[in-house]
mmCIF file of C-alpha atoms and ligand atoms in Angstrom:
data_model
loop_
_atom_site.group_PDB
_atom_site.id
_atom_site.type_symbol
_atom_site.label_atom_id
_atom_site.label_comp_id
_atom_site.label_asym_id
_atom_site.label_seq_id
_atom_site.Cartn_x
_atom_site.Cartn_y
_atom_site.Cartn_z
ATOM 1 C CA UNK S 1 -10.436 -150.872 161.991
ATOM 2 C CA UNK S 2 -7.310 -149.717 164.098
ATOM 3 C CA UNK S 3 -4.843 -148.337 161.544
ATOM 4 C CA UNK S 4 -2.232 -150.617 161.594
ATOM 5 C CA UNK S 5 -3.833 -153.366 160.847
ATOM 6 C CA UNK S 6 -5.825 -151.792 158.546
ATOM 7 C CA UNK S 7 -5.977 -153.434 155.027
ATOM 8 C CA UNK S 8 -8.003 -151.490 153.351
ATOM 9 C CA UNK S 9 -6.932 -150.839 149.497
ATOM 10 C CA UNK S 10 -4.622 -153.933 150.023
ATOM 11 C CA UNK S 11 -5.168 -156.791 147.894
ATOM 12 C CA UNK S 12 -4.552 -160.813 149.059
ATOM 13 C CA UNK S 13 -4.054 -163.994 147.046
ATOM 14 C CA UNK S 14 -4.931 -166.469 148.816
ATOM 15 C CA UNK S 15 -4.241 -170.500 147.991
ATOM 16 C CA UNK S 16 -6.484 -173.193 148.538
ATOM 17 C CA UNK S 17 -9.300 -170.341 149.964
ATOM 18 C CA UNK S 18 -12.564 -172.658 149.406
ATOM 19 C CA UNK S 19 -12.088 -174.191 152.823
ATOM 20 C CA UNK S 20 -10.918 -175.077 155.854
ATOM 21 C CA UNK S 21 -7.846 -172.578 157.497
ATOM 22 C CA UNK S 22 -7.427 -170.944 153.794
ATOM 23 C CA UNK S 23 -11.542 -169.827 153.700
ATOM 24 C CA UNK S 24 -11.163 -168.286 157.235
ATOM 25 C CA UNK S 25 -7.943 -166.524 156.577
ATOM 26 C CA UNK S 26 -9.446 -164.813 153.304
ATOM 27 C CA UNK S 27 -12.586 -163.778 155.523
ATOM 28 C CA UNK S 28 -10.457 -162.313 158.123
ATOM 29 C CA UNK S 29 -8.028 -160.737 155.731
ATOM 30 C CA UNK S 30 -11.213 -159.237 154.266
ATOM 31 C CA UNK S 31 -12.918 -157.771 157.377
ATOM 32 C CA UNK S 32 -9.762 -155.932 158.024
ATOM 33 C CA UNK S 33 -10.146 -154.846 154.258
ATOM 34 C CA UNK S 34 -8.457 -156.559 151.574
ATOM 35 C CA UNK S 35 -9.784 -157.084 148.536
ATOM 36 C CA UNK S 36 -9.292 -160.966 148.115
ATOM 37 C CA UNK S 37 -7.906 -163.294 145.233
ATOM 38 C CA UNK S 38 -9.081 -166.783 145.947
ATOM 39 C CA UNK S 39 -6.645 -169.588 144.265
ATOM 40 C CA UNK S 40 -7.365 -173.251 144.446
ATOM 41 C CA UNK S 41 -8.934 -176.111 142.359
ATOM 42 C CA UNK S 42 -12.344 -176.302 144.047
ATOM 43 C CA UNK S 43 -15.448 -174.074 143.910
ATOM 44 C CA UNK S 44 -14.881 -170.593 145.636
ATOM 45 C CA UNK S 45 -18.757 -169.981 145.810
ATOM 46 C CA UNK S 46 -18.834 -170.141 149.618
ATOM 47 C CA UNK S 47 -15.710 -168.286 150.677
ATOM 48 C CA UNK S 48 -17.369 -165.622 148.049
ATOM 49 C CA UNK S 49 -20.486 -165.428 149.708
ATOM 50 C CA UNK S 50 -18.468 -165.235 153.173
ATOM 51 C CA UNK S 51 -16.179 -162.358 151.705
ATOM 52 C CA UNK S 52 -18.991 -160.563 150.099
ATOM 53 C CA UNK S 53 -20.438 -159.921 153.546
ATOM 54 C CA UNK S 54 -17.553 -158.182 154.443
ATOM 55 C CA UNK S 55 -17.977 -155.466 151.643
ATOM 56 C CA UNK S 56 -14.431 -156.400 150.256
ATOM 57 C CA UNK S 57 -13.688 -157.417 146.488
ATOM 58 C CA UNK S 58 -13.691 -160.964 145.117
ATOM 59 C CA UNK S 59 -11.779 -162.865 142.356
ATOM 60 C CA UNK S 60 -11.524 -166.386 142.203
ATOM 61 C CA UNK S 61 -8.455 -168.101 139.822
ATOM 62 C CA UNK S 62 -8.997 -171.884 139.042
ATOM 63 C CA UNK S 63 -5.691 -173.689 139.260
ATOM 64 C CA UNK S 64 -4.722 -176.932 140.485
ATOM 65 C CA UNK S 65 -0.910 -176.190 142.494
ATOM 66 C CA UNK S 66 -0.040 -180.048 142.171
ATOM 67 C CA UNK S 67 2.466 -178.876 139.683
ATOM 68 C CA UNK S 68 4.662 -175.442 138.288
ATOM 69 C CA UNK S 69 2.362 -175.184 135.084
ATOM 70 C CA UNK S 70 -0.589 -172.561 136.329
ATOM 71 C CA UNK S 71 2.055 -170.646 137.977
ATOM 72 C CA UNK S 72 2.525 -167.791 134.998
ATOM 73 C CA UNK S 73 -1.506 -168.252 134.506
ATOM 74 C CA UNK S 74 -2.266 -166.816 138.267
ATOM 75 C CA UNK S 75 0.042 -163.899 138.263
ATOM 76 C CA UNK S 76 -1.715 -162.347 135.051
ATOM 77 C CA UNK S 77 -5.063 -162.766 135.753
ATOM 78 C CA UNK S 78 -4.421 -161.594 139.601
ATOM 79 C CA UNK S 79 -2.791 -158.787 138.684
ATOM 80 C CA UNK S 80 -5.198 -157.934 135.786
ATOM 81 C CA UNK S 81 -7.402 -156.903 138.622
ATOM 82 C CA UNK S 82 -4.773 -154.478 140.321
ATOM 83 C CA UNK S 83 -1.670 -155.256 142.455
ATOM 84 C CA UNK S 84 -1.221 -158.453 144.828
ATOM 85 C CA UNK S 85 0.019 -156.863 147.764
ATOM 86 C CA UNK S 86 -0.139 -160.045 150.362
ATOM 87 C CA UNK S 87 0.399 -163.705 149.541
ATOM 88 C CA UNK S 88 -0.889 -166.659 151.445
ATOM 89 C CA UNK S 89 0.437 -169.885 150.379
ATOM 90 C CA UNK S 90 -1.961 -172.052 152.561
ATOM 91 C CA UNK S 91 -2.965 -174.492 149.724
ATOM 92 C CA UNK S 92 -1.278 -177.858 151.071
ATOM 93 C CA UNK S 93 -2.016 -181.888 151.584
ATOM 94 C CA UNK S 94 -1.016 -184.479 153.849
ATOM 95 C CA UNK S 95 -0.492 -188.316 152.895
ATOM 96 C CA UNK S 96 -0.279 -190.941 155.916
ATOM 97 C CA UNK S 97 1.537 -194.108 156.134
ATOM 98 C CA UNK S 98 4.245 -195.840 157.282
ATOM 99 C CA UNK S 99 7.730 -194.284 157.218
ATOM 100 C CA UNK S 100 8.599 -197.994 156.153
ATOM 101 C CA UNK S 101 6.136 -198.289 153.662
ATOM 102 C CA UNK S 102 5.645 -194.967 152.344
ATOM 103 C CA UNK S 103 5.946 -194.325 148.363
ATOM 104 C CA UNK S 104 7.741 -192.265 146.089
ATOM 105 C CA UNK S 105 4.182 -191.238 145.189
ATOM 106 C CA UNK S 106 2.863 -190.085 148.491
ATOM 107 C CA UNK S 107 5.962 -188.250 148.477
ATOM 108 C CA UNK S 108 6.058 -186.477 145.684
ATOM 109 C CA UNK S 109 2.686 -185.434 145.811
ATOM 110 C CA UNK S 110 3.530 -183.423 148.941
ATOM 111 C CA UNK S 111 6.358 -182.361 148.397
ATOM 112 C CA UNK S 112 5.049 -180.636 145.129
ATOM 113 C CA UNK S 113 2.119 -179.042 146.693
ATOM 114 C CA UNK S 114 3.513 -178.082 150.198
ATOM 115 C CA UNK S 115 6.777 -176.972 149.282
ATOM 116 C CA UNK S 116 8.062 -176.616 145.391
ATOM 117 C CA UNK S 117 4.534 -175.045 144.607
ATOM 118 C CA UNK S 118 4.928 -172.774 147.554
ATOM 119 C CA UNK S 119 8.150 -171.599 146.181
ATOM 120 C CA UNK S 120 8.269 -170.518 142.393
ATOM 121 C CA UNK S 121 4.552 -169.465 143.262
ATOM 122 C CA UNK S 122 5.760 -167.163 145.920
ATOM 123 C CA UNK S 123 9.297 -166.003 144.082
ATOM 124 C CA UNK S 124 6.485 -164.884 140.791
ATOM 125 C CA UNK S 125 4.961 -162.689 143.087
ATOM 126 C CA UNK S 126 8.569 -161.758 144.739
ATOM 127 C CA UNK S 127 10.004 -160.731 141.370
ATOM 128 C CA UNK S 128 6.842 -157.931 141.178
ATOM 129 C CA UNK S 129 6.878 -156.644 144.335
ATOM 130 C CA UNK S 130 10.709 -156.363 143.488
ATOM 131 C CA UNK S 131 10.393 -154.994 140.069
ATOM 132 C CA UNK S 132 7.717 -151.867 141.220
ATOM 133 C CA UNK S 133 9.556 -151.275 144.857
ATOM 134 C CA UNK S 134 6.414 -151.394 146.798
ATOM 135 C CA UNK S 135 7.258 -154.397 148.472
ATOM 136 C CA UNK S 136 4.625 -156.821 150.055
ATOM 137 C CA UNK S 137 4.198 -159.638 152.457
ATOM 138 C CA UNK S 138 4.366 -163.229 152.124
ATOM 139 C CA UNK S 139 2.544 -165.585 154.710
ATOM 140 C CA UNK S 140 3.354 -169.429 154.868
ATOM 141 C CA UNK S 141 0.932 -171.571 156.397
ATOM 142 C CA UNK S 142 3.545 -174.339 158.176
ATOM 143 C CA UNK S 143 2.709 -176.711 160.753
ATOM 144 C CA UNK S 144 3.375 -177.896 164.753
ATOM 145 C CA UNK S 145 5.882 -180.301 162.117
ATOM 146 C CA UNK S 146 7.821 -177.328 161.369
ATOM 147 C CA UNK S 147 9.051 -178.174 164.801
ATOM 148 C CA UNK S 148 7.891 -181.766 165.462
ATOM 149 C CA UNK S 149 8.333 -185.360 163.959
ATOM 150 C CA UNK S 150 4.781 -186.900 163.873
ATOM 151 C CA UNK S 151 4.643 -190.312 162.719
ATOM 152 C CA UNK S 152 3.145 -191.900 159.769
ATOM 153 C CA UNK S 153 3.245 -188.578 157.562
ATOM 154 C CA UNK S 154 7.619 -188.336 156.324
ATOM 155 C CA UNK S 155 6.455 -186.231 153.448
ATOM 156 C CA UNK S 156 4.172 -184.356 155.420
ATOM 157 C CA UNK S 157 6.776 -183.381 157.921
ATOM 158 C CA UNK S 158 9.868 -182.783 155.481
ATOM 159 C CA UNK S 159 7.399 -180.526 153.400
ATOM 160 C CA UNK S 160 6.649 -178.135 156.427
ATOM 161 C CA UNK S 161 9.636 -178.153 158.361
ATOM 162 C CA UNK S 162 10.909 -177.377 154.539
ATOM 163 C CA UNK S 163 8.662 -174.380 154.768
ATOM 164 C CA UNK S 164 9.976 -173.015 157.893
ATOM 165 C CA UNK S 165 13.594 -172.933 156.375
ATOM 166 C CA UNK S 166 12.664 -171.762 153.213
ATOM 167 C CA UNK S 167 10.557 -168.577 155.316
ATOM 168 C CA UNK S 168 13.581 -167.626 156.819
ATOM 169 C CA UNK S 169 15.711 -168.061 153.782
ATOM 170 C CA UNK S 170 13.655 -166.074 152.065
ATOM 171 C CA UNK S 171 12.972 -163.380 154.800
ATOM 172 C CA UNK S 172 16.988 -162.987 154.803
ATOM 173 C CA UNK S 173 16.925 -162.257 151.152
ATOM 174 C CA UNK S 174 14.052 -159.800 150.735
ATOM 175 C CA UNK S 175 13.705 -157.889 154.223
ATOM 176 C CA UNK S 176 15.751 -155.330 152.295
ATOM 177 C CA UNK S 177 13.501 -155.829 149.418
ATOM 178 C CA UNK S 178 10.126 -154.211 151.310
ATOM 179 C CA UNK S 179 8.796 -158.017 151.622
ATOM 180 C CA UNK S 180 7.877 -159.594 154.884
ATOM 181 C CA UNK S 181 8.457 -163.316 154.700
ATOM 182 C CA UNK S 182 6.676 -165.146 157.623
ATOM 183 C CA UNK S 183 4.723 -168.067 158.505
ATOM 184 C CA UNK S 184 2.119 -169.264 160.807
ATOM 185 C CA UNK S 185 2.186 -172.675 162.475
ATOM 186 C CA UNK S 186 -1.475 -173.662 163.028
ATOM 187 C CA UNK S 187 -1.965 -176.196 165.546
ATOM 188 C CA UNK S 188 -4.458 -178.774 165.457
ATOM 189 C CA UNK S 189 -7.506 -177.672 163.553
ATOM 190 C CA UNK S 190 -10.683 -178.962 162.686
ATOM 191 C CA UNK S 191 -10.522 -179.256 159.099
ATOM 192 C CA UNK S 192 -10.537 -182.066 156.071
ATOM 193 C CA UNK S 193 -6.874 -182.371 156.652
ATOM 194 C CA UNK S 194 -7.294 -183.767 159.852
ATOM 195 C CA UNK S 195 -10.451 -185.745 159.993
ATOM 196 C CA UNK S 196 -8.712 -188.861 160.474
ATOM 197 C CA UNK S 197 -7.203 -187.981 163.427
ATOM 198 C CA UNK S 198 -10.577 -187.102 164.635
ATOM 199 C CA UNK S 199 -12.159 -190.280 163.545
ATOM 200 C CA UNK S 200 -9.994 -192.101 165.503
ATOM 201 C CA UNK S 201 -11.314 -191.891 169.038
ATOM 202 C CA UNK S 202 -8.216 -192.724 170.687
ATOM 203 C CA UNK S 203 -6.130 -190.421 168.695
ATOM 204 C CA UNK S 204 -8.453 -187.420 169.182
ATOM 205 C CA UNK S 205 -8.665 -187.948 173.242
ATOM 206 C CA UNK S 206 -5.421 -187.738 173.103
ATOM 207 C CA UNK S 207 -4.571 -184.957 171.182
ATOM 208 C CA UNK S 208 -7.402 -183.001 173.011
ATOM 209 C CA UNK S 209 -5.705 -184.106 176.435
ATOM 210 C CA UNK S 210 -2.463 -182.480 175.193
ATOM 211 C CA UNK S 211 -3.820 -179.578 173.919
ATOM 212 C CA UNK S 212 -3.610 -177.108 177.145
ATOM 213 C CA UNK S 213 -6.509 -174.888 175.713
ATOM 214 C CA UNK S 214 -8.063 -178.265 175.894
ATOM 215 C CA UNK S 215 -9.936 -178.151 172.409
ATOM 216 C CA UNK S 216 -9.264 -178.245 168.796
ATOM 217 C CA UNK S 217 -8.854 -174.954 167.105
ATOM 218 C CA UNK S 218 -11.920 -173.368 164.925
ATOM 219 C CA UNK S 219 -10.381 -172.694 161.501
ATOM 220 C CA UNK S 220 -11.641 -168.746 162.179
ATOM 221 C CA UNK S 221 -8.883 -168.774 165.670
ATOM 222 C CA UNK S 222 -6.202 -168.042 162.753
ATOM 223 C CA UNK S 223 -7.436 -164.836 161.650
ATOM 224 C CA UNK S 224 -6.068 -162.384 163.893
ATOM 225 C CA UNK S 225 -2.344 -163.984 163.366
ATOM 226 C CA UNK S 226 -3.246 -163.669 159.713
ATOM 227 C CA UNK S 227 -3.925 -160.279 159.708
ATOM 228 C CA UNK S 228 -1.337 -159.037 162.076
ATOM 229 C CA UNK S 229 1.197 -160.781 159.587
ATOM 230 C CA UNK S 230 -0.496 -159.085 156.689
ATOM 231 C CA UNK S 231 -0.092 -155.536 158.237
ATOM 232 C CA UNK S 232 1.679 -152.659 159.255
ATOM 233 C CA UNK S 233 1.922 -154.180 162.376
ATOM 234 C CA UNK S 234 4.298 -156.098 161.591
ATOM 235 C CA UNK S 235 6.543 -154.086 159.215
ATOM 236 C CA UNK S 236 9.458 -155.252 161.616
ATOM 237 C CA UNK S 237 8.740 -158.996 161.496
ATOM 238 C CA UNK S 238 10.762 -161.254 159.543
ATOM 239 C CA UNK S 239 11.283 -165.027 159.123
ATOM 240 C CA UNK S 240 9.422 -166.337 162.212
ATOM 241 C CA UNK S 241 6.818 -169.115 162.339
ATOM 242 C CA UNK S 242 4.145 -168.205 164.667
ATOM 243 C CA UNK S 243 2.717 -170.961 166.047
ATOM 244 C CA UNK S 244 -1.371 -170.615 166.884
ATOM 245 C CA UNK S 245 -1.465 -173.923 168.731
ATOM 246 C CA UNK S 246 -3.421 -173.506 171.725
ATOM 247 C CA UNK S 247 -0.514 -173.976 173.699
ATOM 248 C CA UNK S 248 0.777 -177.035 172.315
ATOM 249 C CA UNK S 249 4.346 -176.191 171.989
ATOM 250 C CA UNK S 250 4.523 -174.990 174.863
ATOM 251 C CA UNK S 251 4.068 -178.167 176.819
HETATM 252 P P1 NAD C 1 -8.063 -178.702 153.899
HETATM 253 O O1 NAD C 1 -7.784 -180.044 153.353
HETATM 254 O O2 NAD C 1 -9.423 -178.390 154.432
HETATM 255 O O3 NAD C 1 -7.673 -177.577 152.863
HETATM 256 C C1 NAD C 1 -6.555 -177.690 152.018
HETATM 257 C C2 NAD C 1 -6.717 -176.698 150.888
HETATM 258 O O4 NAD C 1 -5.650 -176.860 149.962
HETATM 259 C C3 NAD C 1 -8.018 -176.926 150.120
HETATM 260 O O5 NAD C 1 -8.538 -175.673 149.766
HETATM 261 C C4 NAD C 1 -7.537 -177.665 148.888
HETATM 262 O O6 NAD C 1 -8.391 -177.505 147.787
HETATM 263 C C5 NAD C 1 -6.199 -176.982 148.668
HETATM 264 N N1 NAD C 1 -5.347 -177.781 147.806
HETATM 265 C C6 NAD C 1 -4.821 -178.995 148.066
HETATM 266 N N2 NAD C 1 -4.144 -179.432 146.995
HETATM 267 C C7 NAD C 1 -4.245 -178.479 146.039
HETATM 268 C C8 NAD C 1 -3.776 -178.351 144.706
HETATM 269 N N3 NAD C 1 -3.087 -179.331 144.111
HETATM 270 N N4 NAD C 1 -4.064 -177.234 144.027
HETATM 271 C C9 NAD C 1 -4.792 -176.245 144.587
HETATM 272 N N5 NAD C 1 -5.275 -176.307 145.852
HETATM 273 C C10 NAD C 1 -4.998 -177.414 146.551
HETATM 274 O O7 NAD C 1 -7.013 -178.512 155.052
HETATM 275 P P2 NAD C 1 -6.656 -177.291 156.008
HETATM 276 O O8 NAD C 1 -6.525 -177.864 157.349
HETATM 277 O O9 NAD C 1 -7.537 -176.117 155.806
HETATM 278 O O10 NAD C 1 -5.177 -177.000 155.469
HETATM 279 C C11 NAD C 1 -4.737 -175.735 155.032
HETATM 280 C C12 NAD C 1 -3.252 -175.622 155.294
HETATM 281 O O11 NAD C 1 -3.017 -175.641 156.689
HETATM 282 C C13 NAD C 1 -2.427 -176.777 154.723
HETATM 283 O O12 NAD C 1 -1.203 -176.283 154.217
HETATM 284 C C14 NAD C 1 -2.190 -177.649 155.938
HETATM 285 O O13 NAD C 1 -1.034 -178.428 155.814
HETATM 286 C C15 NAD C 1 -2.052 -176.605 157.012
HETATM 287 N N6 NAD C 1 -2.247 -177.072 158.382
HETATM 288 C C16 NAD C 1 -3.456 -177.542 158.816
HETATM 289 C C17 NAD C 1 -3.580 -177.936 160.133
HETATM 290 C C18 NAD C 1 -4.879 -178.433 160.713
HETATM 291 O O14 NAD C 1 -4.910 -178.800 161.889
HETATM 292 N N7 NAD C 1 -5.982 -178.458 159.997
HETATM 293 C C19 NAD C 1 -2.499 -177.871 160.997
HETATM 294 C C20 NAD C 1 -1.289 -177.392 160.504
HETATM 295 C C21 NAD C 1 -1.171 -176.984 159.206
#
């Protein structure tokens, strides 16, 4: 491993880690080294089987992020097993309807996952890196609606272009501090969260037309802007959402 993006001796917490883009960044974070903290409120037993191929550690922390109360719960038992050096806050969901008919609970139940979760879970972490001065990184997993409307999916899109404020609010604050405070934009990938969209054959033809790479992304296309983000190689980089899109945005 090249030695700035070397993670060796680094440890990673890592939300929502049992599948989909949050398994693959784990398994990348832990070929380039780190030992890995898998948080979510599903099984972990195949992202540990992935990780223990790479010869990194393994702790998974049951905890279901739909609301503040596991928050104190995670940061002692992760940091019973040594420091959390790199925080991904990838757990998130998506609810689709309507803007017309949408609910207060479709929105709620976003908005408290993708975004209030996201934040006291990441400023428990903050105040430790703080406290011992070693500082840290925190990665965001946003969205293409960080920059985009969508349709059909207001809480959705308020949640993640939420995020991409709050990373750069939050980059301002603690660049100072030792933390890095960035997120990564994933374009469309297959995953759970967007099976829908890929059930629906006219939806999916024409996403894949727009798509200039001219596929969907493999959840494991993520890892190198995971690790980069994680790393020394970006000890400069602060409040930007990196978009992994396959060109989308660009169009
Ligand atoms: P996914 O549905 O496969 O995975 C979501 C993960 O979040 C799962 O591990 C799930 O258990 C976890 N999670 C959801 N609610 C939780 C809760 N209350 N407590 C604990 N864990 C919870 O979807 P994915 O595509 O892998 O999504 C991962 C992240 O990437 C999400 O934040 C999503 O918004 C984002 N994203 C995905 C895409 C895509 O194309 N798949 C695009 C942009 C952004």
């Amino acid at each position: 491993m090249n030695g700035m993006f070397d993670l060796t001796g680094k440890r990673a917490l890592v939300t929502g880690a049992n599948t989909g883009l949050g398994q693959a960044i784990a398994v990348a974070l832990a070929h380039a080294g780190a030992g890995i903290v898998a948080v979510g409120r599903s099984s972990m037993a195949e992202t540990e089987a992935m990780v223990a191929g790479t010869g990194s550690s393994f702790q998974a922390i049951s905890a279901d992020l739909s609301t503040l109360e596991p928050i104190d719960r995670i940061v002692s038992e992760a940091s019973a097993g040594g420091r959390v050096d790199i925080l991904v806050n990838n757990a998130g969901i998506i609810r689709r309807a309507d803007a017309i008919d949408f609910t207060e609970a479709d929105w709620d139940a976003v908005m408290d996952v993708n975004l209030k979760s996201v934040f006291f879970l990441t400023q428990a972490f903050a105040r430790r890196m703080i406290a011992d001065g070693a500082g840290g990184k925190v990665i965001n997993i946003a969205s293409l609606l960080s920059f985009q409307g969508g349709i059909r999916i207001p809480s959705y899109t308020a949640s993640k272009s939420g995020l991409a404020g709050l990373t750069r609010l939050l980059a301002c604050e603690w660049a100072a501090r030792g933390i890095n405070v960035n997120a990564i934009a994933p374009g469309y990938f297959a995953t759970n969260n967007t099976q829908a969209l890929r059930d629906d054959p006219d939806r999916n033809a024409q996403i894949q037309a727009r798509i200039p790479a001219g596929h969907w992304g493999k959840p494991s296309d993520l890892g190198g802007a995971a690790v980069f983000l994680a790393s020394d190689a970006s000890a400069y980089v602060h409040g930007v959402v990196l978009p992994v899109d396959g060109g989308w945005l660009a169009r």
